[in-house]
Amino acid sequence: MKPLSEQERRRILESPPRGTWALLLLFAALLTTGWAILYFGVFLAHGPVS
Amino acid sequence: MNNDKAPALALANLWVAFTAFLAAALLGLYQVVERSGLFPAIESPAWYFAAVSTHGVLMGFVLTTFMVMGFGYYTATTSLAQPLWNRSLAWLSFWLALVGVLLAAYALLTGQASVLYTFYPPLRAHPIFYIGAVLLIVGSWIWCLEMIMMMITWKRSRPGQPVPLVMFGNVANALMWLWASAGVAAEVLFQLLPWSLGIIDTVDVGLARTLFAWTLHAIVYFWLFPAYIALYTLLPRAAGGRLFSDPMGRVSFIMLMVISVPIGFHHLYMDPFQETGFKLMHMFGTFMVAIPSLLTGFTIIASLEISGRLQGGTGLFGWIGALPWREPLVTAAGLGLLLLAGGGFGGIINASYAMNTLVHNTAWVPGHFHLIFGGTVALIYFGIAYHLWPKLTGRSLRSPGLVLTQLWLWAIGMIVTAVPWHWLGLLGQPRRISSTPYDTPLVAAWQPFETLMVFGALLLSLSAILLFYNLVTSQASGKSNPDTTLAYAEPVHAVLSLPRPLNGFVIWNWILLFWMIAAYGYPIVQFFLLDTYGAFPWNV
């Protein structure tokens, strides 16, 4: 890898973390899906306490 | 080597931590094999409960407390560039805690303290077990005092300057632990110890469980703190980049300190002696404590993204492959964060008042805390050890390849163990059982998962032995490492000044005091106002 210029380095340090947001959105989607599967598919499927 | 950095004290603490860890890991293998039912010859409830109690105490109290202390002493002296506040007292804390561990270990290994790591009454242990626990806690309190006094001394000599983030985290953990451990300390001193000594005949189980709940959730953050501190202050530099935000770290540490203590009643959702309203209040707090973990996840991943891009990574996710994955702390943190995502998901189910009924007291619960503790906490502890070892011992890691193998083995082993464990919980297997000798279709359905867990536990045991081997051989025969300076991550934007609440803890202690009174005041006082009944001891 060729060394970064100071300008390029500064640009990276100041850039918004797009990849991080994308990863966290993916995590949030998986979390919500997992929760919904457990809530609707397992918890409610048990029915009321008898 | 500069004696002001306290390497001998840190090493002594870390060696106790990892020796306890190795013993506990091997006991874990025995428990999984025993529960599987594949080897009837080794099935013994007495051995099982002695093993599971020892495993829990060694992992939950010994590995963690000594790791926190060793990490704290070393990072305090190196970040503040000043000696320990009181070196003799710091060594006293080590010896007190170690004697406590040896006393408790005697009671545990002789089967006189098979009370599990939560030691809930009416299970009763030998007095030596409780005395050992008290000494361990007192040792940790001295560590807290050292951390607080070191920060105060530093601030006095540099008025207005920001306390280094690593030290701010250590002191947040020390203060949080002083608040949190008061619950279990009161339980042991005023209930369990007099009861086990025969001074009182019965014990109020509801009060004991309430006091333990005071400590029980915050202790998880006591374990997690050094891991989070390392993620903020060591990892970005190890990955070749910068910390995304220093103030974000301070906000997370403050939130962990304040929120993690007054929320323990999610452990008592199914217990009858606390009112529903208080449980609901604790539930909201439990969800709030996810916020600092999310903040940490964001800040650390953003820091890694900066590192990856500085090393040529491009595109939305190309920076991930560009990270220096041969660096042990980077691999440990990456794997640890991955397991934290899974553990966090399980935690949300546990914390939900209604959905908790689905998993309460089932195998799901140990599956969950093994992902968080055995996954995230332990992996990052390994990463910290590998990162600090060359600084502490003056010798390089002997085999970097074996170090990476150990980390991957542990992560894979933990996934293979913990995922079926969660599933067993959903299938209704109760926790805290030694075996299930019932010939029913339900029990038969558990068998494949238990067999899978045996493979996971084998990988974990192999990894634990490898960790020990790596640390011993590196210290004994690694190449000489003349650079023993521990360097901390620089933030993208240097912190030159901070508002007082982000550079100290006075206001946060007041907030926590009021929250604690609201959360635990009446729930504890009620035991002295209402007619309650004491329980006689039970033994395994």
Coordinates of C-alpha atoms in Angstrom, one line a residue:
Chain A
M1 CA 0.0 0.0 0.0
K2 CA 1.4 3.4 -0.9
P3 CA 1.6 5.9 2.0
L4 CA -1.3 8.3 2.4
S5 CA -0.8 12.0 1.9
E6 CA -1.5 14.2 4.9
Q7 CA -4.6 15.5 3.1
E8 CA -5.9 12.0 2.5
R9 CA -5.2 11.1 6.1
R10 CA -7.1 14.1 7.4
R11 CA -10.0 13.3 5.1
I12 CA -10.3 9.8 6.5
L13 CA -10.1 11.0 10.1
E14 CA -12.8 13.6 9.5
S15 CA -15.2 11.4 7.4
P16 CA -18.5 10.2 8.9
P17 CA -18.3 6.4 9.7
R18 CA -20.6 5.2 7.0
G19 CA -19.5 1.5 7.3
T20 CA -20.2 1.6 11.1
W21 CA -23.7 3.0 10.5
A22 CA -24.4 0.3 8.0
L23 CA -23.1 -2.5 10.3
L24 CA -25.2 -1.1 13.2
L25 CA -28.3 -0.9 11.0
L26 CA -27.8 -4.5 9.9
F27 CA -27.4 -5.5 13.6
A28 CA -30.6 -3.6 14.5
A29 CA -32.5 -5.3 11.7
L30 CA -31.3 -8.8 12.9
L31 CA -32.1 -7.9 16.5
T32 CA -35.6 -6.8 15.6
T33 CA -36.2 -9.8 13.4
G34 CA -34.9 -12.2 16.1
W35 CA -37.1 -10.5 18.8
A36 CA -40.2 -10.6 16.6
I37 CA -39.6 -14.3 15.9
L38 CA -39.3 -15.1 19.6
Y39 CA -42.2 -12.8 20.6
F40 CA -44.7 -13.9 17.9
G41 CA -43.4 -17.3 17.1
V42 CA -42.5 -18.7 20.5
F43 CA -43.8 -16.5 23.3
L44 CA -47.3 -15.8 22.1
A45 CA -47.5 -19.3 20.5
H46 CA -47.5 -20.7 24.0
G47 CA -50.9 -19.1 24.6
P48 CA -52.2 -17.9 28.0
V49 CA -51.2 -19.5 31.3
S50 CA -53.8 -22.1 32.2
Chain B
M1 CA 11.9 -1.4 33.8
N2 CA 10.3 1.5 35.7
N3 CA 9.1 0.4 39.1
D4 CA 6.5 3.2 39.1
K5 CA 4.5 1.2 36.6
A6 CA 3.9 -1.6 39.2
P7 CA 4.5 -4.4 36.7
A8 CA 5.2 -7.0 39.4
L9 CA 1.9 -6.3 41.2
A10 CA 0.0 -6.3 37.9
L11 CA 1.6 -9.6 36.9
A12 CA 0.9 -11.2 40.2
N13 CA -2.8 -10.2 39.9
L14 CA -3.0 -11.4 36.3
W15 CA -1.3 -14.8 37.1
V16 CA -3.9 -15.5 39.9
A17 CA -6.6 -14.5 37.4
F18 CA -5.5 -16.8 34.6
T19 CA -4.7 -19.7 37.0
A20 CA -8.2 -19.5 38.3
F21 CA -9.5 -19.3 34.8
L22 CA -7.7 -22.5 33.7
A23 CA -9.0 -24.5 36.7
A24 CA -12.5 -23.2 36.1
A25 CA -12.5 -24.0 32.4
L26 CA -11.5 -27.6 33.0
L27 CA -14.3 -27.9 35.6
G28 CA -16.6 -26.5 33.0
L29 CA -15.8 -29.4 30.7
Y30 CA -16.5 -31.9 33.4
Q31 CA -19.9 -30.3 34.0
V32 CA -20.9 -30.3 30.4
V33 CA -19.9 -34.0 30.0
E34 CA -21.7 -34.9 33.2
R35 CA -24.9 -33.3 32.2
S36 CA -24.8 -34.9 28.7
G37 CA -25.5 -38.3 30.2
L38 CA -23.1 -39.9 27.8
F39 CA -20.8 -41.2 30.6
P40 CA -23.0 -42.5 33.4
A41 CA -19.9 -43.5 35.4
I42 CA -19.0 -39.9 36.1
E43 CA -22.5 -38.8 37.1
S44 CA -22.5 -37.5 40.7
P45 CA -24.8 -34.7 42.0
A46 CA -22.3 -34.0 44.8
W47 CA -19.4 -33.7 42.5
Y48 CA -21.4 -31.8 39.9
F49 CA -22.6 -29.1 42.3
A50 CA -19.2 -28.8 43.9
A51 CA -17.7 -28.3 40.4
V52 CA -20.3 -25.9 39.2
S53 CA -20.0 -23.8 42.4
T54 CA -16.2 -23.7 42.1
H55 CA -16.4 -22.9 38.3
G56 CA -18.8 -20.0 38.9
V57 CA -16.8 -18.5 41.8
L58 CA -13.5 -18.8 40.0
M59 CA -14.8 -17.3 36.8
G60 CA -17.2 -14.8 38.2
F61 CA -15.3 -13.5 41.2
V62 CA -11.7 -14.6 41.0
L63 CA -10.7 -14.2 37.3
T64 CA -12.5 -10.9 37.2
T65 CA -11.5 -9.3 40.4
F66 CA -7.8 -10.0 39.9
M67 CA -8.0 -9.0 36.3
V68 CA -9.7 -5.7 37.2
M69 CA -7.1 -5.1 39.9
G70 CA -4.0 -6.0 37.8
F71 CA -5.3 -4.0 34.7
G72 CA -6.2 -1.1 37.0
Y73 CA -2.8 -0.9 38.8
Y74 CA -0.8 -1.0 35.6
T75 CA -2.9 1.3 33.5
A76 CA -3.2 3.8 36.4
T77 CA 0.5 4.1 36.8
T78 CA 1.3 4.2 33.1
S79 CA -1.4 6.7 32.1
L80 CA -0.9 9.1 35.0
A81 CA 2.9 8.6 35.0
Q82 CA 2.9 8.5 38.8
P83 CA 3.5 5.8 41.3
L84 CA 0.8 3.9 43.2
W85 CA -0.9 5.9 45.9
N86 CA 0.2 3.4 48.5
R87 CA 2.2 0.5 47.3
S88 CA 2.1 -1.5 50.5
L89 CA -1.7 -1.2 50.7
A90 CA -1.9 -2.3 47.1
W91 CA 0.1 -5.4 47.9
L92 CA -2.1 -6.0 51.0
S93 CA -5.1 -5.9 48.8
F94 CA -3.6 -8.6 46.6
W95 CA -2.7 -10.9 49.6
L96 CA -6.0 -10.4 51.3
A97 CA -7.9 -11.3 48.2
L98 CA -5.6 -14.3 47.5
V99 CA -6.1 -15.6 51.1
G100 CA -9.8 -15.1 50.6
V101 CA -9.7 -17.2 47.4
L102 CA -7.8 -20.0 49.0
L103 CA -10.2 -20.2 52.0
A104 CA -13.2 -20.2 49.7
A105 CA -11.5 -22.8 47.4
Y106 CA -10.9 -25.1 50.4
A107 CA -14.6 -25.0 51.3
L108 CA -15.7 -25.4 47.6
L109 CA -13.3 -28.3 46.7
T110 CA -14.2 -30.2 49.9
G111 CA -17.9 -30.0 49.0
Q112 CA -18.7 -27.7 51.9
A113 CA -19.8 -24.8 49.8
S114 CA -21.9 -26.3 46.9
V115 CA -24.1 -23.3 46.9
L116 CA -23.5 -22.2 43.3
Y117 CA -21.9 -18.9 42.6
T118 CA -25.0 -16.9 43.6
F119 CA -24.9 -18.6 47.0
Y120 CA -28.6 -18.0 47.5
P121 CA -30.0 -19.1 50.8
P122 CA -31.4 -21.4 52.1
L123 CA -28.4 -23.2 50.5
R124 CA -25.8 -22.8 53.2
A125 CA -22.0 -23.0 53.0
H126 CA -19.3 -23.5 55.5
P127 CA -18.4 -20.2 57.3
I128 CA -14.9 -20.4 55.7
F129 CA -16.5 -19.8 52.3
Y130 CA -18.2 -16.6 53.4
I131 CA -15.1 -15.4 55.2
G132 CA -13.1 -16.0 52.0
A133 CA -15.7 -14.0 50.1
V134 CA -15.5 -11.2 52.5
L135 CA -11.7 -11.0 52.2
L136 CA -11.9 -11.0 48.4
I137 CA -14.3 -8.1 48.5
V138 CA -12.2 -6.2 51.1
G139 CA -9.2 -6.7 48.8
S140 CA -11.1 -5.2 45.9
W141 CA -12.3 -2.3 48.0
I142 CA -8.6 -1.4 48.7
W143 CA -8.1 -1.4 44.9
C144 CA -11.0 1.0 44.6
L145 CA -9.4 3.3 47.2
E146 CA -6.1 3.2 45.3
M147 CA -7.8 4.2 42.0
I148 CA -9.8 7.0 43.5
M149 CA -6.8 8.4 45.5
M150 CA -4.5 8.2 42.4
M151 CA -7.0 10.2 40.4
I152 CA -7.5 12.8 43.2
T153 CA -3.7 13.2 43.6
W154 CA -3.2 13.6 39.9
K155 CA -6.0 16.2 39.5
R156 CA -4.7 18.2 42.4
S157 CA -1.3 18.6 40.7
R158 CA -2.9 19.4 37.4
P159 CA -6.0 21.5 38.0
G160 CA -8.5 21.7 35.1
Q161 CA -6.7 19.1 33.0
P162 CA -8.7 16.2 31.6
V163 CA -8.1 12.9 33.4
P164 CA -6.8 10.3 30.9
L165 CA -9.7 8.3 29.6
V166 CA -8.2 5.0 30.8
M167 CA -8.0 6.3 34.4
F168 CA -11.5 7.9 34.1
G169 CA -12.8 4.4 33.3
N170 CA -10.9 2.7 36.1
V171 CA -12.3 5.2 38.7
A172 CA -15.8 4.8 37.2
N173 CA -15.5 1.1 37.8
A174 CA -14.1 1.5 41.3
L175 CA -16.9 3.8 42.3
M176 CA -19.5 1.6 40.7
W177 CA -18.1 -1.5 42.5
L178 CA -18.1 0.3 45.9
W179 CA -21.8 1.0 45.4
A180 CA -22.6 -2.4 43.9
S181 CA -20.7 -4.6 46.4
A182 CA -22.4 -3.0 49.4
G183 CA -25.4 -5.2 48.7
V184 CA -23.6 -8.6 48.8
A185 CA -21.4 -7.4 51.6
A186 CA -24.4 -6.6 53.8
E187 CA -26.0 -10.0 52.9
V188 CA -22.8 -11.9 53.8
L189 CA -21.9 -10.0 57.0
F190 CA -25.4 -9.6 58.5
Q191 CA -27.2 -12.7 57.3
L192 CA -25.1 -15.6 55.8
L193 CA -22.1 -15.5 58.0
P194 CA -24.0 -15.3 61.4
W195 CA -26.3 -18.0 60.0
S196 CA -23.5 -20.3 59.0
L197 CA -21.7 -19.8 62.3
G198 CA -24.9 -20.8 64.2
I199 CA -25.4 -17.3 65.7
I200 CA -28.9 -17.1 64.2
D201 CA -31.1 -20.1 63.3
T202 CA -32.9 -18.9 60.2
V203 CA -32.4 -16.5 57.4
D204 CA -34.8 -14.2 55.5
V205 CA -34.5 -15.5 52.0
G206 CA -36.4 -12.6 50.4
L207 CA -34.1 -10.0 52.0
A208 CA -31.0 -12.0 51.0
R209 CA -32.1 -12.3 47.4
T210 CA -32.9 -8.6 47.3
L211 CA -29.5 -7.7 48.6
F212 CA -27.8 -10.0 46.2
A213 CA -29.8 -8.6 43.3
W214 CA -28.4 -5.2 44.3
T215 CA -24.9 -6.5 43.3
L216 CA -25.8 -9.1 40.7
H217 CA -26.3 -7.0 37.6
A218 CA -23.7 -4.4 38.4
I219 CA -21.1 -7.1 38.9
V220 CA -21.4 -7.9 35.2
Y221 CA -20.3 -4.3 34.4
F222 CA -17.5 -4.7 37.0
W223 CA -16.3 -7.5 34.8
L224 CA -16.9 -5.7 31.5
F225 CA -15.3 -2.4 32.5
P226 CA -11.6 -3.4 31.8
A227 CA -12.8 -4.8 28.5
Y228 CA -14.6 -1.6 27.5
I229 CA -11.6 0.5 28.8
A230 CA -9.2 -1.5 26.6
L231 CA -11.6 -1.1 23.6
Y232 CA -11.5 2.6 24.0
T233 CA -7.9 3.2 25.0
L234 CA -5.7 0.4 23.7
L235 CA -7.6 -1.1 20.7
P236 CA -7.6 1.9 18.3
R237 CA -3.8 2.2 18.6
A238 CA -3.3 -1.5 18.3
A239 CA -5.4 -1.4 15.1
G240 CA -3.2 1.4 13.7
G241 CA -5.7 4.3 14.0
R242 CA -7.3 6.8 16.4
L243 CA -10.2 6.7 18.9
F244 CA -13.3 8.1 17.2
S245 CA -14.4 10.1 20.3
D246 CA -12.9 10.5 23.8
P247 CA -16.1 12.2 25.3
M248 CA -18.2 9.3 24.1
G249 CA -16.1 7.0 26.2
R250 CA -16.6 9.2 29.3
V251 CA -20.3 9.3 28.7
S252 CA -20.4 5.5 28.4
F253 CA -18.4 5.0 31.6
I254 CA -20.6 7.4 33.5
M255 CA -23.8 5.8 32.3
L256 CA -22.4 2.3 33.2
M257 CA -21.5 3.5 36.7
V258 CA -24.9 5.2 37.3
I259 CA -27.3 2.9 35.6
S260 CA -25.9 -0.6 36.2
V261 CA -26.6 -0.6 40.0
P262 CA -30.2 0.3 40.6
I263 CA -31.6 -2.3 38.1
G264 CA -31.1 -5.6 39.8
F265 CA -34.7 -6.7 40.1
H266 CA -34.8 -8.2 36.6
H267 CA -33.2 -11.1 38.4
L268 CA -36.3 -11.2 40.7
Y269 CA -39.1 -11.0 38.1
M270 CA -40.6 -14.3 39.3
D271 CA -39.9 -13.8 43.0
P272 CA -43.0 -13.0 45.1
F273 CA -41.6 -10.7 47.7
Q274 CA -41.1 -7.6 45.6
E275 CA -43.9 -5.5 44.2
T276 CA -44.6 -5.4 40.5
G277 CA -44.1 -1.6 40.2
F278 CA -40.6 -1.8 41.5
K279 CA -39.8 -4.6 39.1
L280 CA -41.2 -2.5 36.3
M281 CA -39.0 0.5 37.4
H282 CA -35.9 -1.8 37.4
M283 CA -36.9 -3.1 34.0
F284 CA -36.8 0.4 32.4
G285 CA -33.3 0.9 34.0
T286 CA -32.2 -2.4 32.5
F287 CA -33.1 -1.3 29.0
M288 CA -31.3 2.0 29.7
V289 CA -28.1 0.2 30.5
A290 CA -28.0 -1.1 26.9
I291 CA -27.4 2.5 25.8
P292 CA -23.7 2.7 27.0
S293 CA -23.0 -0.6 25.3
L294 CA -24.6 0.6 22.1
L295 CA -22.5 3.9 22.4
T296 CA -19.4 1.8 23.0
G297 CA -20.2 -0.5 20.0
F298 CA -20.6 2.5 17.8
T299 CA -17.5 4.3 18.9
I300 CA -15.3 1.3 18.8
I301 CA -16.5 0.1 15.4
A302 CA -16.1 3.7 14.1
S303 CA -12.5 3.7 15.5
L304 CA -11.8 0.5 13.7
E305 CA -13.3 1.9 10.5
I306 CA -10.8 4.8 10.7
S307 CA -8.0 2.3 11.2
G308 CA -9.1 0.1 8.3
R309 CA -9.4 3.1 5.9
L310 CA -6.0 4.5 7.0
Q311 CA -4.6 1.1 6.0
G312 CA -6.1 1.2 2.5
G313 CA -9.6 -0.2 3.1
T314 CA -12.3 1.2 0.8
G315 CA -16.0 0.9 0.2
L316 CA -18.7 0.3 2.8
F317 CA -17.1 -2.7 4.4
G318 CA -13.7 -3.0 2.7
W319 CA -12.1 -1.5 5.8
I320 CA -12.9 -4.6 7.8
G321 CA -10.5 -6.8 5.7
A322 CA -7.8 -4.1 5.9
L323 CA -7.6 -4.3 9.7
P324 CA -4.5 -5.9 11.2
W325 CA -6.2 -9.1 12.2
R326 CA -2.8 -10.7 13.2
E327 CA -2.8 -8.2 16.2
P328 CA -4.2 -10.3 19.1
L329 CA -6.2 -7.4 20.7
V330 CA -7.8 -6.6 17.3
T331 CA -8.9 -10.3 16.8
A332 CA -10.0 -10.6 20.4
A333 CA -12.0 -7.4 20.2
G334 CA -13.6 -8.3 16.8
L335 CA -14.7 -11.7 18.0
G336 CA -15.7 -10.3 21.4
L337 CA -18.0 -7.7 19.8
L338 CA -19.5 -10.4 17.6
L339 CA -20.4 -12.5 20.6
L340 CA -21.6 -9.4 22.5
A341 CA -24.2 -8.8 19.7
G342 CA -25.6 -12.3 20.3
G343 CA -25.4 -12.0 24.1
G344 CA -27.1 -8.6 23.9
F345 CA -30.0 -10.0 22.0
G346 CA -30.5 -12.7 24.7
G347 CA -30.2 -10.0 27.3
I348 CA -33.1 -8.1 25.8
I349 CA -35.3 -11.2 26.1
N350 CA -34.3 -11.7 29.7
A351 CA -34.9 -8.1 30.6
S352 CA -38.5 -8.0 29.1
Y353 CA -40.8 -8.5 32.0
A354 CA -43.3 -10.7 30.1
M355 CA -40.9 -12.6 27.8
N356 CA -38.7 -13.4 30.8
T357 CA -41.3 -16.0 31.7
L358 CA -40.4 -17.9 28.6
V359 CA -36.8 -18.4 29.6
H360 CA -36.8 -17.9 33.4
N361 CA -34.7 -20.4 35.2
T362 CA -34.1 -22.4 32.0
A363 CA -30.8 -23.3 30.3
W364 CA -31.3 -20.1 28.2
V365 CA -29.9 -18.1 31.1
P366 CA -26.5 -19.7 31.5
G367 CA -26.3 -19.8 27.7
H368 CA -26.8 -16.0 27.7
F369 CA -24.3 -15.2 30.4
H370 CA -21.7 -17.5 28.9
L371 CA -22.0 -15.5 25.6
I372 CA -21.5 -12.2 27.5
F373 CA -18.9 -13.4 30.0
G374 CA -17.3 -16.3 28.4
G375 CA -17.5 -14.7 25.0
T376 CA -17.0 -11.0 25.2
V377 CA -15.4 -10.5 28.6
A378 CA -13.0 -13.5 28.5
L379 CA -12.0 -12.9 24.9
I380 CA -11.1 -9.3 25.5
Y381 CA -9.3 -10.2 28.8
F382 CA -7.2 -12.6 26.6
G383 CA -6.5 -9.8 24.2
I384 CA -5.5 -7.5 27.1
A385 CA -3.2 -10.1 28.5
Y386 CA -1.5 -10.7 25.1
H387 CA -1.2 -6.9 24.6
L388 CA 0.2 -6.2 28.1
W389 CA 2.4 -9.3 28.4
P390 CA 5.4 -7.9 26.4
K391 CA 5.2 -4.7 28.4
L392 CA 4.9 -6.4 31.8
T393 CA 7.5 -9.2 31.3
G394 CA 9.9 -7.5 28.9
R395 CA 9.5 -10.4 26.5
S396 CA 7.6 -10.8 23.2
L397 CA 4.9 -13.3 22.7
R398 CA 6.6 -16.5 21.8
S399 CA 4.2 -17.8 19.1
P400 CA 1.9 -15.2 17.5
G401 CA 0.3 -18.0 15.5
L402 CA -0.7 -20.0 18.6
V403 CA -2.1 -16.8 20.1
L404 CA -4.4 -16.3 17.2
T405 CA -5.3 -20.0 17.2
Q406 CA -6.2 -19.8 20.9
L407 CA -8.5 -16.8 20.3
W408 CA -10.4 -18.4 17.4
L409 CA -10.7 -21.7 19.2
W410 CA -12.3 -20.0 22.2
A411 CA -14.7 -18.0 20.1
I412 CA -15.8 -21.1 18.0
G413 CA -16.0 -23.2 21.2
M414 CA -18.2 -20.6 22.9
I415 CA -20.6 -20.4 20.0
V416 CA -20.8 -24.2 19.7
T417 CA -21.5 -24.4 23.5
A418 CA -23.8 -21.4 24.0
V419 CA -26.1 -21.6 21.0
P420 CA -27.4 -25.1 21.9
W421 CA -27.6 -24.0 25.5
H422 CA -30.1 -21.2 24.5
W423 CA -32.0 -23.7 22.4
L424 CA -32.2 -26.1 25.4
G425 CA -33.7 -23.3 27.4
L426 CA -36.4 -22.7 24.8
L427 CA -37.1 -26.5 24.9
G428 CA -37.7 -26.1 28.6
Q429 CA -34.6 -27.6 30.2
P430 CA -34.2 -26.1 33.7
R431 CA -30.9 -24.6 34.7
R432 CA -29.1 -25.6 38.0
I433 CA -29.6 -29.3 37.4
S434 CA -27.0 -32.0 37.3
S435 CA -28.7 -34.6 35.2
T436 CA -32.1 -35.4 33.6
P437 CA -32.6 -39.1 34.2
Y438 CA -36.2 -39.1 32.9
D439 CA -37.3 -41.3 30.0
T440 CA -39.6 -38.8 28.2
P441 CA -39.8 -37.6 24.6
L442 CA -39.0 -34.1 25.9
V443 CA -35.7 -35.2 27.6
A444 CA -34.8 -37.2 24.5
A445 CA -35.2 -34.1 22.4
W446 CA -32.5 -32.4 24.5
Q447 CA -29.8 -35.0 23.8
P448 CA -28.4 -33.8 20.4
F449 CA -27.9 -30.3 21.9
E450 CA -26.1 -31.6 25.0
T451 CA -23.8 -33.7 22.8
L452 CA -23.0 -30.7 20.7
M453 CA -22.2 -28.8 23.8
V454 CA -19.6 -31.4 24.7
F455 CA -17.7 -30.6 21.5
G456 CA -17.9 -26.9 22.3
A457 CA -16.6 -27.5 25.8
L458 CA -13.7 -29.6 24.4
L459 CA -12.7 -26.7 22.2
L460 CA -12.9 -24.3 25.1
S461 CA -10.8 -26.5 27.3
L462 CA -8.1 -26.8 24.6
S463 CA -8.2 -23.0 24.2
A464 CA -7.8 -22.4 27.9
I465 CA -4.8 -24.7 28.1
L466 CA -3.3 -23.0 25.1
L467 CA -3.8 -19.6 26.7
F468 CA -1.9 -20.7 29.8
Y469 CA 0.8 -22.2 27.6
N470 CA 1.2 -19.0 25.6
L471 CA 1.5 -16.9 28.7
V472 CA 4.0 -19.2 30.4
T473 CA 6.2 -19.8 27.4
S474 CA 6.2 -16.1 26.4
Q475 CA 7.3 -15.0 29.9
A476 CA 9.8 -17.8 30.2
S477 CA 11.4 -17.9 26.8
G478 CA 10.0 -15.2 24.6
K479 CA 12.5 -12.9 22.7
S480 CA 13.6 -9.9 24.7
N481 CA 11.3 -6.9 24.2
P482 CA 13.1 -3.6 25.1
D483 CA 10.0 -1.4 24.4
T484 CA 8.0 -1.7 27.6
T485 CA 6.2 1.6 27.2
L486 CA 2.4 1.2 27.1
A487 CA 1.0 3.7 24.6
Y488 CA -2.6 4.7 24.6
A489 CA -4.9 5.6 21.7
E490 CA -5.1 9.2 20.6
P491 CA -8.6 10.6 19.9
V492 CA -9.3 12.0 16.5
H493 CA -9.9 15.4 18.2
A494 CA -7.5 16.0 21.1
V495 CA -9.3 16.7 24.4
L496 CA -7.9 19.9 25.8
S497 CA -10.6 20.8 28.4
L498 CA -13.8 19.2 29.6
P499 CA -16.9 20.2 31.5
R500 CA -16.6 19.2 35.1
P501 CA -19.2 16.3 35.0
L502 CA -17.1 14.6 32.3
N503 CA -13.9 14.9 34.3
G504 CA -15.1 13.8 37.8
F505 CA -17.8 11.9 39.6
V506 CA -19.3 14.1 42.3
I507 CA -22.6 14.8 40.6
W508 CA -23.0 11.2 39.4
N509 CA -22.6 9.9 42.9
W510 CA -25.4 12.1 44.1
I511 CA -27.7 11.0 41.2
L512 CA -26.9 7.4 42.0
L513 CA -27.6 7.9 45.7
F514 CA -31.1 9.2 45.0
W515 CA -31.8 6.5 42.4
M516 CA -30.6 3.8 44.8
I517 CA -32.9 5.1 47.5
A518 CA -35.8 5.1 45.1
A519 CA -35.0 1.7 43.7
Y520 CA -34.0 -0.2 46.9
G521 CA -35.2 1.9 49.8
Y522 CA -38.7 0.6 50.4
P523 CA -38.0 -2.9 48.9
I524 CA -35.4 -3.4 51.7
V525 CA -37.2 -1.5 54.5
Q526 CA -40.4 -3.6 54.0
F527 CA -38.6 -6.7 55.3
F528 CA -38.3 -4.9 58.7
L529 CA -41.9 -3.6 58.7
L530 CA -43.7 -6.8 57.5
D531 CA -44.0 -10.2 59.1
T532 CA -41.6 -12.4 57.2
Y533 CA -40.4 -15.9 57.9
G534 CA -36.9 -17.2 58.2
A535 CA -35.7 -20.4 56.4
F536 CA -33.7 -23.2 57.8
P537 CA -30.6 -24.3 55.9
W538 CA -30.5 -26.7 53.0
N539 CA -27.5 -28.6 51.7
V540 CA -26.7 -30.4 48.5

